[in-house]
Amino acid sequence: MVWGTVIVAGGRRADDLMGLLLAEVHEEVGRPTTFYLRYPVERDADGDLFPLKEARLAPGAEIAVFQRGSGFNDCLVKGYVFSHQIRLIHGVEGSTVEVIGGDSTILMDRKTKITQWADNTSDSDAVSSIVGGYGLTPEVESTNTRHLENKRTLIQHDTDLNFIRMLARRNGYLFWVRADETLEETAYFKPVQLNAVAEAPLLTINLDNPNMRAFDITWDVERPTSIIAAAYDGAAKTIMDGSGAPPPSTFAGDVPLNAIASEVRSTSIIAAVADVGDLTGRAAGVLNDTSWFVQATGTVSAQEVGAVIHAHTLVNVDGVGTRFSGSYFVAAVRHVISSDDHLMTLTLVRNGWRA
């Protein structure tokens, strides 16, 4: 049994499915959260190979992976099995099966749809409607742009997942789904919350009682810091200018990229939009995506940190020098849970640094 992990199958605790050799959960911004559960293959009472035909691990079976430790009870992922990877060794001993699945967003990526959304629909209205159809609770931040039939109708010609992620990019938002300890799932559609740093876990190195042993940092300032944005207004017969998009916000006290790399670094966007607000929003979304010029990686233990860290959240880092200490956005987490520990390999990003 791996450290602290509880398996829930079909909504019920499954003690007989907890004899894992290894559990991994991979979270990454812009991708479904996936899980990998490695089991030993054994002969059952009928001489067959368990768990290769186990119904609770069959295609489409619902699995939730919990991590329960001192001070936390955390659902790492709730999702559905879509693959097995099986390795059989003669005599069975040493044989394994890896059960692989993804979170509920994989259900949203199965069917391509062609839909014309109703007049006066906003991007956030469309997202709330779609996720509600999958039984998800929407936590959707409103978008300003509304799509009017006499200007630019909102048209979907993709899967629900790809359509929502396209709307997220337009607005500088992120989209993801998470389940809580009761298995209730929430769909989030919002920008990065840079002000939510007070309760973020603290990662330390080069200080007393560190919880990181290594921390790798890369920065690269050769990326756009300004944008040329234009669109044609067919009704007014004029060119709309969206180049006044606001620069991305940073963590409090950070120097932004456009002040660090002050020479002109521009990109462009040409889009069919209804108004200048829509165009400016898209331009701001592009600049937001390109602004994360600092990337860092490190591995920490859930036992030492005292928390499970998720993608789409924040952490605070100390002991890495004045410039690079501070708050980071968690872009990806690879949870690897063995018999004695739960290690989290983190990919962190930042769009500024301290003076």
XYZ file of C-alpha atoms in Angstrom:
355
model
C 0.000 0.000 0.000
C 1.358 3.435 -0.883
C 1.686 6.197 1.681
C -1.590 7.836 2.717
C -3.450 7.004 -0.499
C -7.115 6.029 -0.456
C -8.883 4.728 -3.570
C -12.576 5.418 -4.067
C -14.206 3.404 -6.863
C -17.697 4.271 -8.072
C -18.173 6.561 -5.069
C -17.201 3.918 -2.477
C -13.993 3.380 -0.549
C -12.258 0.356 -2.090
C -9.878 -1.139 0.478
C -9.181 -4.153 -1.747
C -7.871 -1.782 -4.485
C -5.320 -0.139 -2.215
C -2.574 -2.726 -2.673
C -0.742 -0.367 -5.015
C 2.917 -0.522 -5.866
C 2.937 3.132 -6.953
C 0.472 5.943 -7.600
C 1.089 8.993 -9.760
C -1.132 11.994 -10.497
C -0.055 14.540 -13.107
C -1.560 18.035 -13.038
C -0.705 20.641 -15.665
C -2.269 23.921 -16.741
C -4.127 23.449 -20.028
C -4.296 19.641 -19.815
C -6.567 17.101 -18.102
C -5.282 15.783 -14.780
C -4.247 12.158 -15.283
C -3.660 9.311 -12.849
C -1.469 6.203 -13.051
C -2.124 3.386 -10.563
C 0.357 0.512 -10.637
C -0.857 -2.829 -9.305
C 0.859 -6.211 -9.009
C -0.746 -8.875 -11.213
C -1.631 -11.988 -9.230
C -3.521 -15.228 -9.763
C -6.972 -15.225 -8.170
C -8.899 -18.173 -6.723
C -10.078 -19.161 -10.232
C -6.574 -19.099 -11.646
C -7.242 -15.915 -13.637
C -5.049 -12.813 -13.484
C -6.249 -10.128 -11.052
C -6.953 -7.197 -11.539
C -6.955 -7.379 -15.351
C -10.727 -7.997 -15.518
C -11.701 -6.028 -12.406
C -14.962 -4.188 -13.235
C -14.041 -1.208 -11.035
C -10.933 -0.666 -13.186
C -12.653 -1.261 -16.530
C -13.001 1.276 -19.372
C -14.974 4.283 -18.144
C -14.884 3.209 -14.480
C -14.967 6.132 -12.041
C -11.942 6.378 -9.750
C -10.970 8.977 -7.171
C -7.501 9.141 -5.614
C -7.270 10.687 -2.151
C -4.220 11.647 -0.147
C -4.828 11.577 3.570
C -2.094 12.683 5.913
C -1.548 14.701 9.049
C -3.656 17.830 8.633
C -5.046 17.175 5.156
C -7.623 15.041 3.365
C -7.225 15.877 -0.284
C -8.809 14.533 -3.466
C -5.939 14.519 -5.945
C -8.176 13.573 -8.861
C -11.591 12.185 -9.664
C -11.838 10.747 -13.142
C -12.381 7.845 -15.488
C -10.232 4.908 -16.589
C -9.277 4.978 -20.275
C -6.230 2.686 -20.547
C -4.271 -0.220 -19.078
C -0.577 -0.891 -19.636
C 0.182 -4.513 -18.754
C 3.541 -6.239 -18.302
C 3.381 -10.015 -17.829
C 6.343 -12.076 -16.684
C 6.388 -15.861 -16.960
C 5.239 -17.329 -13.668
C 3.254 -14.120 -12.934
C 5.506 -12.957 -10.096
C 6.749 -9.450 -10.918
C 3.937 -8.780 -13.411
C 2.231 -5.378 -13.226
C -0.664 -3.414 -14.660
C -0.795 0.371 -14.843
C -4.353 1.721 -14.684
C -4.546 5.099 -16.424
C -7.346 7.636 -16.381
C -8.159 11.318 -16.679
C -10.328 13.856 -14.880
C -13.837 14.827 -15.929
C -12.622 17.160 -18.669
C -11.949 14.092 -20.851
C -15.737 13.664 -21.073
C -15.905 17.143 -22.588
C -13.449 16.258 -25.343
C -15.299 13.373 -26.994
C -17.821 15.030 -29.281
C -17.318 17.819 -31.793
C -20.235 20.250 -31.851
C -21.349 22.975 -34.231
C -23.385 25.500 -32.265
C -24.479 29.085 -32.815
C -24.913 30.629 -29.398
C -27.876 32.878 -28.716
C -27.778 36.635 -29.236
C -26.141 38.640 -26.429
C -24.242 35.644 -25.019
C -20.995 36.381 -23.179
C -18.043 34.000 -23.073
C -18.679 33.322 -19.386
C -22.387 32.623 -20.080
C -21.394 29.975 -22.614
C -18.907 28.348 -20.226
C -21.426 28.221 -17.351
C -23.999 26.613 -19.624
C -21.583 23.979 -20.926
C -20.110 22.859 -17.600
C -23.549 22.723 -16.010
C -24.499 20.144 -18.615
C -21.792 17.840 -17.239
C -23.017 18.130 -13.657
C -20.158 20.431 -12.648
C -20.581 23.389 -10.322
C -19.443 26.493 -12.230
C -17.066 28.929 -10.576
C -16.917 31.265 -13.530
C -15.633 34.825 -13.482
C -17.686 37.101 -15.729
C -16.292 38.302 -19.031
C -17.174 41.732 -20.446
C -17.578 40.852 -24.104
C -21.047 39.962 -25.382
C -21.675 38.461 -28.814
C -24.469 40.096 -30.824
C -26.175 38.681 -33.908
C -25.939 41.991 -35.755
C -22.156 42.077 -35.216
C -20.268 38.853 -34.373
C -22.172 35.765 -33.282
C -20.444 33.278 -30.986
C -19.958 30.062 -32.975
C -18.670 26.753 -31.611
C -17.192 24.218 -34.021
C -15.098 22.022 -31.722
C -15.430 19.844 -28.630
C -16.721 21.532 -25.496
C -13.284 21.292 -23.881
C -11.408 22.879 -26.785
C -14.094 25.563 -27.151
C -13.880 26.526 -23.464
C -10.098 26.588 -23.542
C -10.220 28.829 -26.613
C -12.522 31.218 -24.721
C -10.144 31.091 -21.752
C -7.170 32.108 -23.928
C -9.172 34.983 -25.424
C -9.831 36.401 -21.980
C -6.513 35.622 -20.293
C -8.289 33.019 -18.133
C -7.575 29.403 -17.166
C -9.983 26.471 -17.133
C -9.749 23.402 -14.910
C -11.884 20.985 -12.874
C -11.282 19.758 -9.317
C -13.181 17.530 -6.904
C -13.386 18.207 -3.171
C -13.358 15.731 -0.275
C -17.063 14.956 -0.861
C -16.373 14.232 -4.582
C -18.330 17.322 -5.663
C -16.667 18.757 -8.764
C -16.180 22.438 -9.536
C -15.281 23.859 -12.953
C -13.084 26.963 -12.675
C -12.910 29.623 -15.395
C -10.928 32.614 -14.161
C -7.577 34.416 -14.358
C -4.684 33.651 -12.041
C -5.459 35.000 -8.557
C -2.161 36.743 -7.792
C -3.389 38.216 -4.506
C -4.131 34.849 -2.835
C -0.664 34.465 -1.292
C -1.338 34.656 2.454
C -2.347 30.996 2.875
C -0.046 29.573 0.181
C 2.406 26.826 1.277
C 5.942 27.988 2.071
C 8.849 26.226 0.337
C 12.302 26.858 1.785
C 15.932 26.103 0.931
C 19.211 27.396 2.413
C 17.363 28.109 5.691
C 16.844 26.196 8.934
C 14.565 23.154 8.497
C 14.367 23.342 4.685
C 11.703 21.379 2.815
C 13.478 21.601 -0.575
C 16.879 20.111 -1.375
C 17.291 21.679 -4.833
C 15.621 24.481 -6.796
C 16.311 25.114 -10.491
C 15.537 28.536 -11.987
C 15.463 29.635 -15.623
C 14.547 33.041 -16.988
C 14.147 34.238 -20.557
C 13.141 37.806 -21.431
C 12.986 37.376 -25.219
C 9.202 37.402 -25.446
C 6.596 40.010 -26.402
C 5.870 42.805 -23.948
C 3.603 44.835 -26.265
C 1.051 44.034 -28.922
C -0.352 45.425 -32.161
C -4.052 44.526 -32.254
C -6.414 45.447 -35.068
C -9.844 44.493 -36.429
C -12.227 45.812 -39.065
C -15.573 47.241 -37.994
C -17.834 46.369 -40.931
C -20.696 48.557 -39.725
C -18.657 51.722 -39.161
C -16.199 50.947 -41.992
C -13.273 51.723 -39.678
C -10.301 49.941 -38.179
C -10.526 49.094 -34.486
C -7.321 49.498 -32.473
C -6.774 47.244 -29.451
C -3.113 48.043 -28.849
C -3.954 49.772 -25.566
C -4.304 46.437 -23.749
C -3.224 46.742 -20.109
C 0.038 44.992 -19.156
C -0.238 41.828 -17.052
C -0.524 42.214 -13.292
C 2.316 40.855 -11.143
C 2.677 39.739 -7.538
C 2.828 42.707 -5.168
C 6.307 44.230 -5.104
C 7.550 42.494 -8.267
C 9.162 44.340 -11.178
C 7.263 43.341 -14.364
C 8.811 41.989 -17.547
C 8.239 45.184 -19.551
C 10.362 47.103 -17.018
C 13.117 44.479 -16.933
C 13.287 44.159 -20.742
C 12.382 47.721 -21.705
C 13.345 47.529 -25.396
C 10.451 46.956 -27.809
C 9.408 43.307 -28.107
C 6.062 43.144 -29.863
C 3.654 40.670 -31.384
C 0.385 41.156 -33.263
C -3.169 39.916 -33.318
C -5.760 40.360 -36.052
C -9.209 39.101 -35.099
C -12.840 39.232 -36.146
C -14.483 40.838 -33.124
C -17.629 42.765 -32.261
C -16.049 45.748 -30.525
C -12.850 47.281 -29.208
C -13.442 45.771 -25.767
C -13.354 42.266 -27.223
C -10.194 43.065 -29.187
C -8.454 44.612 -26.173
C -9.394 41.612 -24.032
C -7.840 39.219 -26.539
C -4.694 41.329 -26.740
C -4.424 41.335 -22.942
C -4.806 37.553 -22.952
C -1.876 37.155 -25.370
C 0.363 39.401 -23.261
C -0.623 37.510 -20.132
C 0.387 34.182 -21.721
C 3.786 35.501 -22.807
C 4.600 37.248 -19.520
C 5.640 34.193 -17.450
C 9.359 34.555 -18.107
C 10.679 32.953 -14.897
C 10.335 29.177 -14.522
C 11.498 27.094 -11.583
C 11.354 23.417 -10.673
C 11.794 21.580 -7.404
C 10.650 18.461 -5.580
C 9.088 18.518 -2.118
C 7.478 16.029 0.242
C 3.855 16.410 1.293
C 4.896 15.227 4.761
C 7.544 17.949 5.106
C 5.462 20.755 3.581
C 2.372 19.672 5.504
C 0.126 20.198 2.485
C -0.771 18.827 -0.925
C 0.112 21.346 -3.655
C -2.028 21.588 -6.788
C -1.645 23.189 -10.189
C -3.510 26.522 -10.604
C -2.557 27.548 -7.031
C 0.245 29.623 -5.500
C 3.277 28.888 -3.349
C 5.716 31.124 -1.528
C 9.454 30.446 -1.856
C 12.177 31.641 0.528
C 15.942 31.201 0.645
C 16.669 31.594 -3.072
C 18.028 35.139 -2.925
C 16.315 38.512 -2.893
C 15.453 38.497 -6.585
C 13.833 35.063 -6.780
C 12.262 34.667 -3.332
C 8.566 35.437 -3.271
C 5.346 34.042 -4.716
C 5.015 31.718 -7.711
C 2.132 30.299 -9.712
C 2.030 26.490 -9.851
C 1.881 25.495 -13.524
C 2.287 21.742 -13.036
C 2.631 19.109 -10.311
C 3.695 15.506 -10.676
C 2.610 13.573 -7.582
C 4.566 10.328 -7.064
C 3.334 8.305 -4.102
C 5.340 5.304 -2.939
C 5.222 3.166 0.191
C 7.004 5.743 2.333
C 6.379 9.202 0.913
C 4.368 11.489 -1.348
C 6.757 13.526 -3.484
C 5.600 16.460 -5.577
C 7.721 17.694 -8.477
C 6.641 21.266 -9.118
C 6.862 23.529 -12.147
C 6.505 27.126 -10.959
C 6.276 30.313 -13.010
C 6.461 34.019 -12.314
C 5.999 37.145 -14.441
C 8.236 39.454 -12.434
C 10.974 39.507 -9.817
C 12.052 41.604 -6.854
C 14.230 44.652 -7.449
